[in-house]
C-alpha atoms as a PDB file:
ATOM      1  CA  UNK A   1     123.249 -28.839   7.589  1.00  0.00           C
ATOM      2  CA  UNK A   2     126.862 -28.329   7.984  1.00  0.00           C
ATOM      3  CA  UNK A   3     127.259 -26.549   8.311  1.00  0.00           C
ATOM      4  CA  UNK A   4     132.785 -21.622   4.924  1.00  0.00           C
ATOM      5  CA  UNK A   5     135.608 -19.558   5.157  1.00  0.00           C
ATOM      6  CA  UNK A   6     137.360 -21.116   8.071  1.00  0.00           C
ATOM      7  CA  UNK A   7     134.820 -23.765   7.995  1.00  0.00           C
ATOM      8  CA  UNK A   8     136.870 -25.851   6.005  1.00  0.00           C
ATOM      9  CA  UNK A   9     138.856 -22.844   5.932  1.00  0.00           C
ATOM     10  CA  UNK A  10     140.053 -20.917   8.923  1.00  0.00           C
ATOM     11  CA  UNK A  11     142.894 -22.663  10.353  1.00  0.00           C
ATOM     12  CA  UNK A  12     143.250 -24.547  13.495  1.00  0.00           C
ATOM     13  CA  UNK A  13     145.151 -24.069  16.555  1.00  0.00           C
ATOM     14  CA  UNK A  14     145.497 -20.908  18.528  1.00  0.00           C
ATOM     15  CA  UNK A  15     149.080 -20.459  19.729  1.00  0.00           C
ATOM     16  CA  UNK A  16     149.536 -16.874  20.718  1.00  0.00           C
ATOM     17  CA  UNK A  17     152.575 -17.032  23.079  1.00  0.00           C
ATOM     18  CA  UNK A  18     154.663 -14.078  24.345  1.00  0.00           C
ATOM     19  CA  UNK A  19     157.310 -13.288  21.712  1.00  0.00           C
ATOM     20  CA  UNK A  20     159.288 -10.889  23.838  1.00  0.00           C
ATOM     21  CA  UNK A  21     161.248 -13.645  25.545  1.00  0.00           C
ATOM     22  CA  UNK A  22     164.128 -15.765  24.228  1.00  0.00           C
ATOM     23  CA  UNK A  23     163.592 -17.777  21.014  1.00  0.00           C
ATOM     24  CA  UNK A  24     162.423 -21.360  21.570  1.00  0.00           C
ATOM     25  CA  UNK A  25     164.032 -24.366  19.862  1.00  0.00           C
ATOM     26  CA  UNK A  26     161.582 -25.773  17.315  1.00  0.00           C
ATOM     27  CA  UNK A  27     160.540 -29.334  18.384  1.00  0.00           C
ATOM     28  CA  UNK A  28     161.576 -31.996  15.979  1.00  0.00           C
ATOM     29  CA  UNK A  29     158.072 -33.314  15.678  1.00  0.00           C
ATOM     30  CA  UNK A  30     157.007 -30.058  14.019  1.00  0.00           C
ATOM     31  CA  UNK A  31     159.292 -30.959  11.119  1.00  0.00           C
ATOM     32  CA  UNK A  32     156.541 -33.326   9.924  1.00  0.00           C
ATOM     33  CA  UNK A  33     154.052 -30.490   9.664  1.00  0.00           C
ATOM     34  CA  UNK A  34     154.111 -28.447   6.527  1.00  0.00           C
ATOM     35  CA  UNK A  35     154.664 -24.627   6.863  1.00  0.00           C
ATOM     36  CA  UNK A  36     151.089 -24.094   5.501  1.00  0.00           C
ATOM     37  CA  UNK A  37     149.575 -26.341   8.141  1.00  0.00           C
ATOM     38  CA  UNK A  38     151.680 -24.785  10.929  1.00  0.00           C
ATOM     39  CA  UNK A  39     150.512 -21.245   9.947  1.00  0.00           C
ATOM     40  CA  UNK A  40     146.855 -22.574   9.619  1.00  0.00           C
ATOM     41  CA  UNK A  41     147.129 -24.116  13.106  1.00  0.00           C
ATOM     42  CA  UNK A  42     148.459 -20.919  14.629  1.00  0.00           C
ATOM     43  CA  UNK A  43     145.634 -18.817  13.016  1.00  0.00           C
ATOM     44  CA  UNK A  44     142.930 -21.006  14.295  1.00  0.00           C
ATOM     45  CA  UNK A  45     142.051 -19.120  17.468  1.00  0.00           C
ATOM     46  CA  UNK A  46     139.856 -19.654  20.484  1.00  0.00           C
ATOM     47  CA  UNK A  47     137.646 -16.884  19.164  1.00  0.00           C
ATOM     48  CA  UNK A  48     136.972 -18.977  16.035  1.00  0.00           C
ATOM     49  CA  UNK A  49     136.101 -22.000  18.097  1.00  0.00           C
ATOM     50  CA  UNK A  50     133.649 -19.842  19.990  1.00  0.00           C
ATOM     51  CA  UNK A  51     132.105 -18.707  16.735  1.00  0.00           C
ATOM     52  CA  UNK A  52     131.606 -22.293  15.734  1.00  0.00           C
ATOM     53  CA  UNK A  53     129.764 -22.967  19.016  1.00  0.00           C
ATOM     54  CA  UNK A  54     127.705 -19.742  18.665  1.00  0.00           C
ATOM     55  CA  UNK A  55     126.782 -20.546  15.080  1.00  0.00           C
ATOM     56  CA  UNK A  56     125.440 -24.007  16.050  1.00  0.00           C
ATOM     57  CA  UNK A  57     123.616 -22.463  18.920  1.00  0.00           C
ATOM     58  CA  UNK A  58     121.780 -20.304  16.404  1.00  0.00           C
ATOM     59  CA  UNK A  59     120.997 -23.310  14.283  1.00  0.00           C
ATOM     60  CA  UNK A  60     119.576 -25.385  17.131  1.00  0.00           C
ATOM     61  CA  UNK A  61     117.678 -22.664  18.817  1.00  0.00           C
ATOM     62  CA  UNK A  62     116.052 -21.383  15.583  1.00  0.00           C
ATOM     63  CA  UNK A  63     115.784 -24.746  13.855  1.00  0.00           C
ATOM     64  CA  UNK A  64     114.618 -26.907  16.709  1.00  0.00           C
ATOM     65  CA  UNK A  65     112.642 -23.932  17.901  1.00  0.00           C
ATOM     66  CA  UNK A  66     110.345 -24.170  14.865  1.00  0.00           C
ATOM     67  CA  UNK A  67     109.676 -27.779  15.938  1.00  0.00           C
ATOM     68  CA  UNK A  68     109.131 -26.769  19.632  1.00  0.00           C
ATOM     69  CA  UNK A  69     106.656 -24.017  18.606  1.00  0.00           C
ATOM     70  CA  UNK A  70     104.623 -26.456  16.448  1.00  0.00           C
ATOM     71  CA  UNK A  71     104.603 -29.349  18.948  1.00  0.00           C
ATOM     72  CA  UNK A  72     104.118 -27.382  22.187  1.00  0.00           C
ATOM     73  CA  UNK A  73     101.273 -25.389  20.646  1.00  0.00           C
ATOM     74  CA  UNK A  74      99.730 -28.640  19.409  1.00  0.00           C
ATOM     75  CA  UNK A  75      99.812 -27.319  15.845  1.00  0.00           C
ATOM     76  CA  UNK A  76      98.362 -23.853  16.548  1.00  0.00           C
ATOM     77  CA  UNK A  77     101.723 -22.113  15.842  1.00  0.00           C
ATOM     78  CA  UNK A  78     103.164 -24.249  13.132  1.00  0.00           C
ATOM     79  CA  UNK A  79     103.340 -27.440  11.298  1.00  0.00           C
ATOM     80  CA  UNK A  80     105.458 -29.280   8.756  1.00  0.00           C
ATOM     81  CA  UNK A  81     105.841 -26.233   6.442  1.00  0.00           C
ATOM     82  CA  UNK A  82     106.990 -23.937   9.270  1.00  0.00           C
ATOM     83  CA  UNK A  83     109.421 -26.623  10.519  1.00  0.00           C
ATOM     84  CA  UNK A  84     110.992 -27.303   7.125  1.00  0.00           C
ATOM     85  CA  UNK A  85     111.115 -23.542   6.414  1.00  0.00           C
ATOM     86  CA  UNK A  86     112.375 -22.649   9.871  1.00  0.00           C
ATOM     87  CA  UNK A  87     115.119 -25.203   9.938  1.00  0.00           C
ATOM     88  CA  UNK A  88     116.315 -24.230   6.367  1.00  0.00           C
ATOM     89  CA  UNK A  89     116.390 -20.499   7.131  1.00  0.00           C
ATOM     90  CA  UNK A  90     118.178 -21.212  10.452  1.00  0.00           C
ATOM     91  CA  UNK A  91     120.849 -23.018   8.440  1.00  0.00           C
ATOM     92  CA  UNK A  92     121.265 -19.975   6.138  1.00  0.00           C
ATOM     93  CA  UNK A  93     121.308 -17.478   9.051  1.00  0.00           C
ATOM     94  CA  UNK A  94     123.963 -19.520  10.859  1.00  0.00           C
ATOM     95  CA  UNK A  95     126.171 -19.447   7.815  1.00  0.00           C
ATOM     96  CA  UNK A  96     125.684 -15.698   7.178  1.00  0.00           C
ATOM     97  CA  UNK A  97     126.524 -14.891  10.854  1.00  0.00           C
ATOM     98  CA  UNK A  98     129.791 -16.767  10.868  1.00  0.00           C
ATOM     99  CA  UNK A  99     131.120 -17.339   7.294  1.00  0.00           C
ATOM    100  CA  UNK A 100     133.564 -14.432   7.533  1.00  0.00           C
ATOM    101  CA  UNK A 101     135.194 -15.810  10.682  1.00  0.00           C
ATOM    102  CA  UNK A 102     134.775 -19.560  10.821  1.00  0.00           C
ATOM    103  CA  UNK A 103     133.623 -20.554   7.416  1.00  0.00           C
ATOM    104  CA  UNK A 104     130.063 -21.581   7.982  1.00  0.00           C
ATOM    105  CA  UNK A 105     130.849 -25.246   8.804  1.00  0.00           C
ATOM    106  CA  UNK A 106     127.895 -26.597  10.734  1.00  0.00           C
ATOM    107  CA  UNK A 107     127.771 -30.336   9.750  1.00  0.00           C
ATOM    108  CA  UNK A 108     130.379 -32.906  10.690  1.00  0.00           C
ATOM    109  CA  UNK A 109     129.360 -35.024   7.641  1.00  0.00           C
ATOM    110  CA  UNK A 110     130.257 -32.128   5.341  1.00  0.00           C
ATOM    111  CA  UNK A 111     133.522 -31.395   7.108  1.00  0.00           C
ATOM    112  CA  UNK A 112     134.365 -35.149   6.755  1.00  0.00           C
ATOM    113  CA  UNK A 113     133.652 -35.097   3.062  1.00  0.00           C
ATOM    114  CA  UNK A 114     135.793 -32.019   2.595  1.00  0.00           C
ATOM    115  CA  UNK A 115     138.627 -33.760   4.346  1.00  0.00           C
ATOM    116  CA  UNK A 116     138.169 -36.913   2.442  1.00  0.00           C
ATOM    117  CA  UNK A 117     138.387 -35.327  -0.918  1.00  0.00           C
ATOM    118  CA  UNK A 118     141.203 -32.954  -0.162  1.00  0.00           C
ATOM    119  CA  UNK A 119     139.187 -29.767   0.301  1.00  0.00           C
ATOM    120  CA  UNK A 120     140.231 -29.422   3.892  1.00  0.00           C
ATOM    121  CA  UNK A 121     143.252 -30.544   6.026  1.00  0.00           C
ATOM    122  CA  UNK A 122     142.553 -33.428   8.319  1.00  0.00           C
ATOM    123  CA  UNK A 123     144.205 -31.767  11.277  1.00  0.00           C
ATOM    124  CA  UNK A 124     141.283 -29.207  11.349  1.00  0.00           C
ATOM    125  CA  UNK A 125     138.676 -31.820  11.517  1.00  0.00           C
ATOM    126  CA  UNK A 126     138.719 -32.485  15.281  1.00  0.00           C
ATOM    127  CA  UNK A 127     138.453 -28.731  15.962  1.00  0.00           C
ATOM    128  CA  UNK A 128     135.481 -28.252  13.721  1.00  0.00           C
ATOM    129  CA  UNK A 129     133.579 -31.311  14.812  1.00  0.00           C
ATOM    130  CA  UNK A 130     134.247 -30.642  18.507  1.00  0.00           C
ATOM    131  CA  UNK A 131     132.927 -27.187  18.233  1.00  0.00           C
ATOM    132  CA  UNK A 132     129.933 -28.475  16.197  1.00  0.00           C
ATOM    133  CA  UNK A 133     128.903 -30.896  18.882  1.00  0.00           C
ATOM    134  CA  UNK A 134     129.367 -28.411  21.723  1.00  0.00           C
ATOM    135  CA  UNK A 135     127.424 -25.759  19.904  1.00  0.00           C
ATOM    136  CA  UNK A 136     124.550 -28.271  19.224  1.00  0.00           C
ATOM    137  CA  UNK A 137     124.396 -29.125  22.973  1.00  0.00           C
ATOM    138  CA  UNK A 138     124.388 -25.503  23.988  1.00  0.00           C
ATOM    139  CA  UNK A 139     121.692 -24.817  21.531  1.00  0.00           C
ATOM    140  CA  UNK A 140     119.587 -27.526  22.896  1.00  0.00           C
ATOM    141  CA  UNK A 141     120.054 -26.229  26.483  1.00  0.00           C
ATOM    142  CA  UNK A 142     119.136 -22.748  25.294  1.00  0.00           C
ATOM    143  CA  UNK A 143     115.979 -23.884  23.644  1.00  0.00           C
ATOM    144  CA  UNK A 144     114.903 -25.879  26.673  1.00  0.00           C
ATOM    145  CA  UNK A 145     115.412 -22.697  28.739  1.00  0.00           C
ATOM    146  CA  UNK A 146     113.336 -20.570  26.484  1.00  0.00           C
ATOM    147  CA  UNK A 147     110.422 -22.943  26.358  1.00  0.00           C
ATOM    148  CA  UNK A 148     110.815 -24.459  29.922  1.00  0.00           C
ATOM    149  CA  UNK A 149     107.369 -23.355  31.102  1.00  0.00           C
ATOM    150  CA  UNK A 150     105.750 -24.695  28.008  1.00  0.00           C
ATOM    151  CA  UNK A 151     107.491 -27.988  28.358  1.00  0.00           C
ATOM    152  CA  UNK A 152     106.337 -28.239  32.012  1.00  0.00           C
ATOM    153  CA  UNK A 153     102.745 -27.494  31.117  1.00  0.00           C
ATOM    154  CA  UNK A 154     102.459 -29.608  28.003  1.00  0.00           C
ATOM    155  CA  UNK A 155     102.193 -33.022  29.630  1.00  0.00           C
ATOM    156  CA  UNK A 156     101.722 -32.221  33.215  1.00  0.00           C
ATOM    157  CA  UNK A 157     105.403 -31.842  33.858  1.00  0.00           C
ATOM    158  CA  UNK A 158     106.374 -35.120  32.241  1.00  0.00           C
ATOM    159  CA  UNK A 159     109.060 -35.223  29.627  1.00  0.00           C
ATOM    160  CA  UNK A 160     108.137 -38.115  27.323  1.00  0.00           C
ATOM    161  CA  UNK A 161     109.820 -39.876  24.486  1.00  0.00           C
ATOM    162  CA  UNK A 162     106.878 -41.619  22.860  1.00  0.00           C
ATOM    163  CA  UNK A 163     103.171 -41.126  22.688  1.00  0.00           C
ATOM    164  CA  UNK A 164     100.976 -38.205  21.731  1.00  0.00           C
ATOM    165  CA  UNK A 165     102.571 -36.015  24.409  1.00  0.00           C
ATOM    166  CA  UNK A 166     106.088 -36.816  23.538  1.00  0.00           C
ATOM    167  CA  UNK A 167     108.512 -33.935  23.271  1.00  0.00           C
ATOM    168  CA  UNK A 168     111.906 -35.615  22.830  1.00  0.00           C
ATOM    169  CA  UNK A 169     111.558 -35.424  19.062  1.00  0.00           C
ATOM    170  CA  UNK A 170     111.702 -31.568  19.250  1.00  0.00           C
ATOM    171  CA  UNK A 171     115.504 -32.002  19.888  1.00  0.00           C
ATOM    172  CA  UNK A 172     116.449 -35.187  17.886  1.00  0.00           C
ATOM    173  CA  UNK A 173     115.006 -37.314  15.220  1.00  0.00           C
ATOM    174  CA  UNK A 174     113.087 -40.517  15.904  1.00  0.00           C
ATOM    175  CA  UNK A 175     111.871 -43.150  13.390  1.00  0.00           C
ATOM    176  CA  UNK A 176     108.193 -43.725  12.395  1.00  0.00           C
ATOM    177  CA  UNK A 177     106.755 -46.899  13.891  1.00  0.00           C
ATOM    178  CA  UNK A 178     106.934 -48.766  10.585  1.00  0.00           C
ATOM    179  CA  UNK A 179     110.600 -47.953   9.759  1.00  0.00           C
ATOM    180  CA  UNK A 180     113.253 -50.599   9.892  1.00  0.00           C
ATOM    181  CA  UNK A 181     116.891 -49.827  10.745  1.00  0.00           C
ATOM    182  CA  UNK A 182     118.036 -50.876   7.333  1.00  0.00           C
ATOM    183  CA  UNK A 183     115.483 -48.516   5.674  1.00  0.00           C
ATOM    184  CA  UNK A 184     116.416 -45.752   8.136  1.00  0.00           C
ATOM    185  CA  UNK A 185     120.162 -46.067   7.355  1.00  0.00           C
ATOM    186  CA  UNK A 186     119.475 -46.137   3.564  1.00  0.00           C
ATOM    187  CA  UNK A 187     117.387 -42.913   3.969  1.00  0.00           C
ATOM    188  CA  UNK A 188     120.127 -41.081   5.898  1.00  0.00           C
ATOM    189  CA  UNK A 189     122.807 -42.188   3.275  1.00  0.00           C
ATOM    190  CA  UNK A 190     120.541 -41.049   0.392  1.00  0.00           C
ATOM    191  CA  UNK A 191     119.555 -37.704   1.900  1.00  0.00           C
ATOM    192  CA  UNK A 192     123.100 -36.758   2.766  1.00  0.00           C
ATOM    193  CA  UNK A 193     124.482 -37.973  -0.519  1.00  0.00           C
ATOM    194  CA  UNK A 194     122.227 -35.556  -2.439  1.00  0.00           C
ATOM    195  CA  UNK A 195     123.102 -32.798   0.045  1.00  0.00           C
ATOM    196  CA  UNK A 196     126.872 -33.205  -0.608  1.00  0.00           C
ATOM    197  CA  UNK A 197     126.434 -33.485  -4.433  1.00  0.00           C
ATOM    198  CA  UNK A 198     124.734 -30.166  -4.526  1.00  0.00           C
ATOM    199  CA  UNK A 199     127.157 -28.539  -2.000  1.00  0.00           C
ATOM    200  CA  UNK A 200     130.167 -29.765  -4.065  1.00  0.00           C
ATOM    201  CA  UNK A 201     128.586 -28.302  -7.196  1.00  0.00           C
ATOM    202  CA  UNK A 202     127.872 -24.915  -5.466  1.00  0.00           C
ATOM    203  CA  UNK A 203     131.415 -24.467  -4.350  1.00  0.00           C
ATOM    204  CA  UNK A 204     133.061 -25.889  -7.434  1.00  0.00           C
ATOM    205  CA  UNK A 205     134.667 -22.877  -9.181  1.00  0.00           C
ATOM    206  CA  UNK A 206     134.541 -24.679 -12.516  1.00  0.00           C
ATOM    207  CA  UNK A 207     130.877 -25.393 -12.277  1.00  0.00           C
ATOM    208  CA  UNK A 208     127.974 -22.865 -12.709  1.00  0.00           C
ATOM    209  CA  UNK A 209     127.766 -21.918  -9.019  1.00  0.00           C
ATOM    210  CA  UNK A 210     125.955 -18.974  -7.564  1.00  0.00           C
ATOM    211  CA  UNK A 211     127.050 -15.272  -6.950  1.00  0.00           C
ATOM    212  CA  UNK A 212     129.267 -15.024  -3.939  1.00  0.00           C
ATOM    213  CA  UNK A 213     127.199 -14.391  -0.832  1.00  0.00           C
ATOM    214  CA  UNK A 214     124.116 -16.236  -2.015  1.00  0.00           C
ATOM    215  CA  UNK A 215     125.465 -19.718  -1.121  1.00  0.00           C
ATOM    216  CA  UNK A 216     123.656 -19.737   2.254  1.00  0.00           C
ATOM    217  CA  UNK A 217     120.373 -18.927   0.557  1.00  0.00           C
ATOM    218  CA  UNK A 218     120.758 -21.758  -1.979  1.00  0.00           C
ATOM    219  CA  UNK A 219     121.781 -24.156   0.787  1.00  0.00           C
ATOM    220  CA  UNK A 220     118.566 -23.175   2.710  1.00  0.00           C
ATOM    221  CA  UNK A 221     116.545 -24.041  -0.306  1.00  0.00           C
ATOM    222  CA  UNK A 222     118.448 -27.259  -0.678  1.00  0.00           C
ATOM    223  CA  UNK A 223     117.655 -28.269   2.923  1.00  0.00           C
ATOM    224  CA  UNK A 224     113.985 -27.509   2.551  1.00  0.00           C
ATOM    225  CA  UNK A 225     113.849 -29.494  -0.682  1.00  0.00           C
ATOM    226  CA  UNK A 226     115.372 -32.624   0.806  1.00  0.00           C
ATOM    227  CA  UNK A 227     113.301 -32.333   4.028  1.00  0.00           C
ATOM    228  CA  UNK A 228     110.127 -31.989   2.014  1.00  0.00           C
ATOM    229  CA  UNK A 229     111.004 -35.056  -0.119  1.00  0.00           C
ATOM    230  CA  UNK A 230     112.739 -37.396   2.337  1.00  0.00           C
ATOM    231  CA  UNK A 231     111.600 -36.327   5.771  1.00  0.00           C
ATOM    232  CA  UNK A 232     108.682 -38.477   6.401  1.00  0.00           C
ATOM    233  CA  UNK A 233     110.504 -41.634   7.703  1.00  0.00           C
ATOM    234  CA  UNK A 234     112.536 -40.108  10.482  1.00  0.00           C
ATOM    235  CA  UNK A 235     112.907 -36.397  10.081  1.00  0.00           C
ATOM    236  CA  UNK A 236     115.891 -36.444   7.762  1.00  0.00           C
ATOM    237  CA  UNK A 237     118.682 -35.337  10.169  1.00  0.00           C
ATOM    238  CA  UNK A 238     121.631 -35.463   7.728  1.00  0.00           C
ATOM    239  CA  UNK A 239     123.854 -34.018  10.559  1.00  0.00           C
ATOM    240  CA  UNK A 240     125.434 -36.073  13.324  1.00  0.00           C
ATOM    241  CA  UNK A 241     126.032 -33.088  15.641  1.00  0.00           C
ATOM    242  CA  UNK A 242     122.597 -31.638  15.215  1.00  0.00           C
ATOM    243  CA  UNK A 243     121.098 -35.020  16.287  1.00  0.00           C
ATOM    244  CA  UNK A 244     123.478 -36.641  18.787  1.00  0.00           C
ATOM    245  CA  UNK A 245     124.234 -33.679  21.015  1.00  0.00           C
ATOM    246  CA  UNK A 246     120.620 -32.594  21.604  1.00  0.00           C
ATOM    247  CA  UNK A 247     119.787 -36.292  22.166  1.00  0.00           C
ATOM    248  CA  UNK A 248     122.402 -36.354  24.961  1.00  0.00           C
ATOM    249  CA  UNK A 249     121.019 -33.218  26.393  1.00  0.00           C
ATOM    250  CA  UNK A 250     117.556 -34.645  26.616  1.00  0.00           C
ATOM    251  CA  UNK A 251     118.956 -37.694  28.289  1.00  0.00           C
ATOM    252  CA  UNK A 252     120.514 -35.525  30.970  1.00  0.00           C
ATOM    253  CA  UNK A 253     117.698 -32.996  31.222  1.00  0.00           C
ATOM    254  CA  UNK A 254     114.926 -35.420  32.227  1.00  0.00           C
ATOM    255  CA  UNK A 255     113.817 -37.534  29.377  1.00  0.00           C
ATOM    256  CA  UNK A 256     116.210 -40.307  30.433  1.00  0.00           C
ATOM    257  CA  UNK A 257     118.631 -42.527  28.609  1.00  0.00           C
ATOM    258  CA  UNK A 258     115.822 -44.320  26.862  1.00  0.00           C
ATOM    259  CA  UNK A 259     116.380 -41.654  24.133  1.00  0.00           C
ATOM    260  CA  UNK A 260     119.163 -43.891  23.019  1.00  0.00           C
ATOM    261  CA  UNK A 261     117.190 -47.146  23.012  1.00  0.00           C
ATOM    262  CA  UNK A 262     113.966 -45.779  21.493  1.00  0.00           C
ATOM    263  CA  UNK A 263     113.174 -46.909  17.936  1.00  0.00           C
ATOM    264  CA  UNK A 264     115.190 -50.159  18.376  1.00  0.00           C
ATOM    265  CA  UNK A 265     118.393 -48.217  19.192  1.00  0.00           C
ATOM    266  CA  UNK A 266     117.881 -45.876  16.422  1.00  0.00           C
ATOM    267  CA  UNK A 267     120.312 -43.134  17.743  1.00  0.00           C
ATOM    268  CA  UNK A 268     123.387 -44.280  15.772  1.00  0.00           C
ATOM    269  CA  UNK A 269     121.581 -44.049  12.395  1.00  0.00           C
ATOM    270  CA  UNK A 270     121.648 -40.172  12.162  1.00  0.00           C
ATOM    271  CA  UNK A 271     125.412 -40.292  13.230  1.00  0.00           C
ATOM    272  CA  UNK A 272     126.827 -42.983  10.863  1.00  0.00           C
ATOM    273  CA  UNK A 273     124.375 -42.709   8.040  1.00  0.00           C
ATOM    274  CA  UNK A 274     125.246 -39.050   7.167  1.00  0.00           C
ATOM    275  CA  UNK A 275     128.996 -39.845   7.219  1.00  0.00           C
ATOM    276  CA  UNK A 276     128.505 -42.629   4.731  1.00  0.00           C
ATOM    277  CA  UNK A 277     126.239 -40.543   2.586  1.00  0.00           C
ATOM    278  CA  UNK A 278     128.657 -37.642   2.640  1.00  0.00           C
ATOM    279  CA  UNK A 279     131.441 -39.834   1.402  1.00  0.00           C
ATOM    280  CA  UNK A 280     129.068 -41.321  -1.326  1.00  0.00           C
ATOM    281  CA  UNK A 281     128.014 -37.843  -2.363  1.00  0.00           C
ATOM    282  CA  UNK A 282     131.473 -36.563  -2.756  1.00  0.00           C
ATOM    283  CA  UNK A 283     132.549 -39.700  -4.699  1.00  0.00           C
ATOM    284  CA  UNK A 284     129.496 -39.489  -7.031  1.00  0.00           C
ATOM    285  CA  UNK A 285     130.291 -35.788  -7.752  1.00  0.00           C
ATOM    286  CA  UNK A 286     133.898 -36.434  -8.366  1.00  0.00           C
ATOM    287  CA  UNK A 287     133.385 -39.477 -10.709  1.00  0.00           C
ATOM    288  CA  UNK A 288     130.351 -38.000 -12.684  1.00  0.00           C
ATOM    289  CA  UNK A 289     131.041 -34.318 -12.713  1.00  0.00           C
ATOM    290  CA  UNK A 290     134.430 -33.047 -11.467  1.00  0.00           C
ATOM    291  CA  UNK A 291     136.828 -35.190 -13.489  1.00  0.00           C
ATOM    292  CA  UNK A 292     134.847 -34.382 -16.679  1.00  0.00           C
ATOM    293  CA  UNK A 293     135.401 -30.700 -16.443  1.00  0.00           C
ATOM    294  CA  UNK A 294     137.408 -29.507 -19.598  1.00  0.00           C
ATOM    295  CA  UNK A 295     141.012 -28.616 -18.752  1.00  0.00           C
ATOM    296  CA  UNK A 296     141.590 -24.951 -17.992  1.00  0.00           C
ATOM    297  CA  UNK A 297     144.280 -22.877 -19.574  1.00  0.00           C
ATOM    298  CA  UNK A 298     147.337 -23.416 -17.295  1.00  0.00           C
ATOM    299  CA  UNK A 299     148.002 -19.666 -17.366  1.00  0.00           C
ATOM    300  CA  UNK A 300     144.576 -18.936 -16.062  1.00  0.00           C
ATOM    301  CA  UNK A 301     144.926 -21.625 -13.359  1.00  0.00           C
ATOM    302  CA  UNK A 302     148.189 -19.977 -12.267  1.00  0.00           C
ATOM    303  CA  UNK A 303     146.611 -16.622 -11.954  1.00  0.00           C
ATOM    304  CA  UNK A 304     143.989 -17.932  -9.521  1.00  0.00           C
ATOM    305  CA  UNK A 305     145.716 -20.431  -7.303  1.00  0.00           C
ATOM    306  CA  UNK A 306     143.644 -19.799  -4.174  1.00  0.00           C
ATOM    307  CA  UNK A 307     140.231 -19.497  -5.883  1.00  0.00           C
ATOM    308  CA  UNK A 308     139.126 -23.086  -5.831  1.00  0.00           C
ATOM    309  CA  UNK A 309     140.210 -23.970  -2.281  1.00  0.00           C
ATOM    310  CA  UNK A 310     138.471 -20.817  -0.995  1.00  0.00           C
ATOM    311  CA  UNK A 311     135.222 -21.754  -2.729  1.00  0.00           C
ATOM    312  CA  UNK A 312     135.275 -25.192  -1.065  1.00  0.00           C
ATOM    313  CA  UNK A 313     136.084 -23.707   2.286  1.00  0.00           C
ATOM    314  CA  UNK A 314     132.927 -21.701   2.096  1.00  0.00           C
ATOM    315  CA  UNK A 315     130.667 -24.656   2.459  1.00  0.00           C
ATOM    316  CA  UNK A 316     128.323 -25.437   5.142  1.00  0.00           C
ATOM    317  CA  UNK A 317     125.103 -27.008   5.999  1.00  0.00           C
ATOM    318  CA  UNK A 318     122.674 -28.193   8.523  1.00  0.00           C
END
């Protein structure tokens, strides 16, 4: 989506050196890093990065798999309902699998908004985003392998980007023929803005929220709602990693680099639009909801210093 315990929450780094040797002198540049950030960097392990990649693999295989099944069967094994449902449930499953280790972050746009509004440290951002893009690429490759024979028989072995036998849109979004770039950009901004408004509400400990453990279910419903309302123009990506990495895979796997020029060079819209929309969604929630919460009793706030950050770190999405 998107896409959190370590999501915005696990830490970032992975230093596990041998401590049996002589003590090392602390580099001066580390003085600029807070103790909390240094500990978080140390706790962010290679295992957690691997979980990020695995989680996005789940999202892309199961999510894009619902599209593949519908397209390659020419509608006999699915349609718009199964695609929207499949993608939404894939988001929820990906979060459930990994929330305890890596926080359920599966969307760079959401990670960006969390950093922008102080819910996550910026130094974690490159780790999360890198793993999200790698996982999306791996997921696209896995899906292509699973359906390889179906792809080869669908259009006589041709891998096409446009036309009735096109299959590139199984992996990435493409605009409808009537859609202008301005309209496409506005759609991505609007869709991702609504996504972030609801996600911020879900993980705001001072809002109504949902019982812990049901967040992935609600996020899944949120995805299917947005896709059912705003998906006609271009598929409603809302996730730079979910769109760009599979698009790159198709360019390398046989569809050609026309995947980047199709639709009047549409490729950048699902990358930039969600980032702008995520920032807008966070700002709208902050200005219209968050700053209007009644002040809590300072004593109660002191008793639960970790509750709010932990809530926000649980977030994720497609």
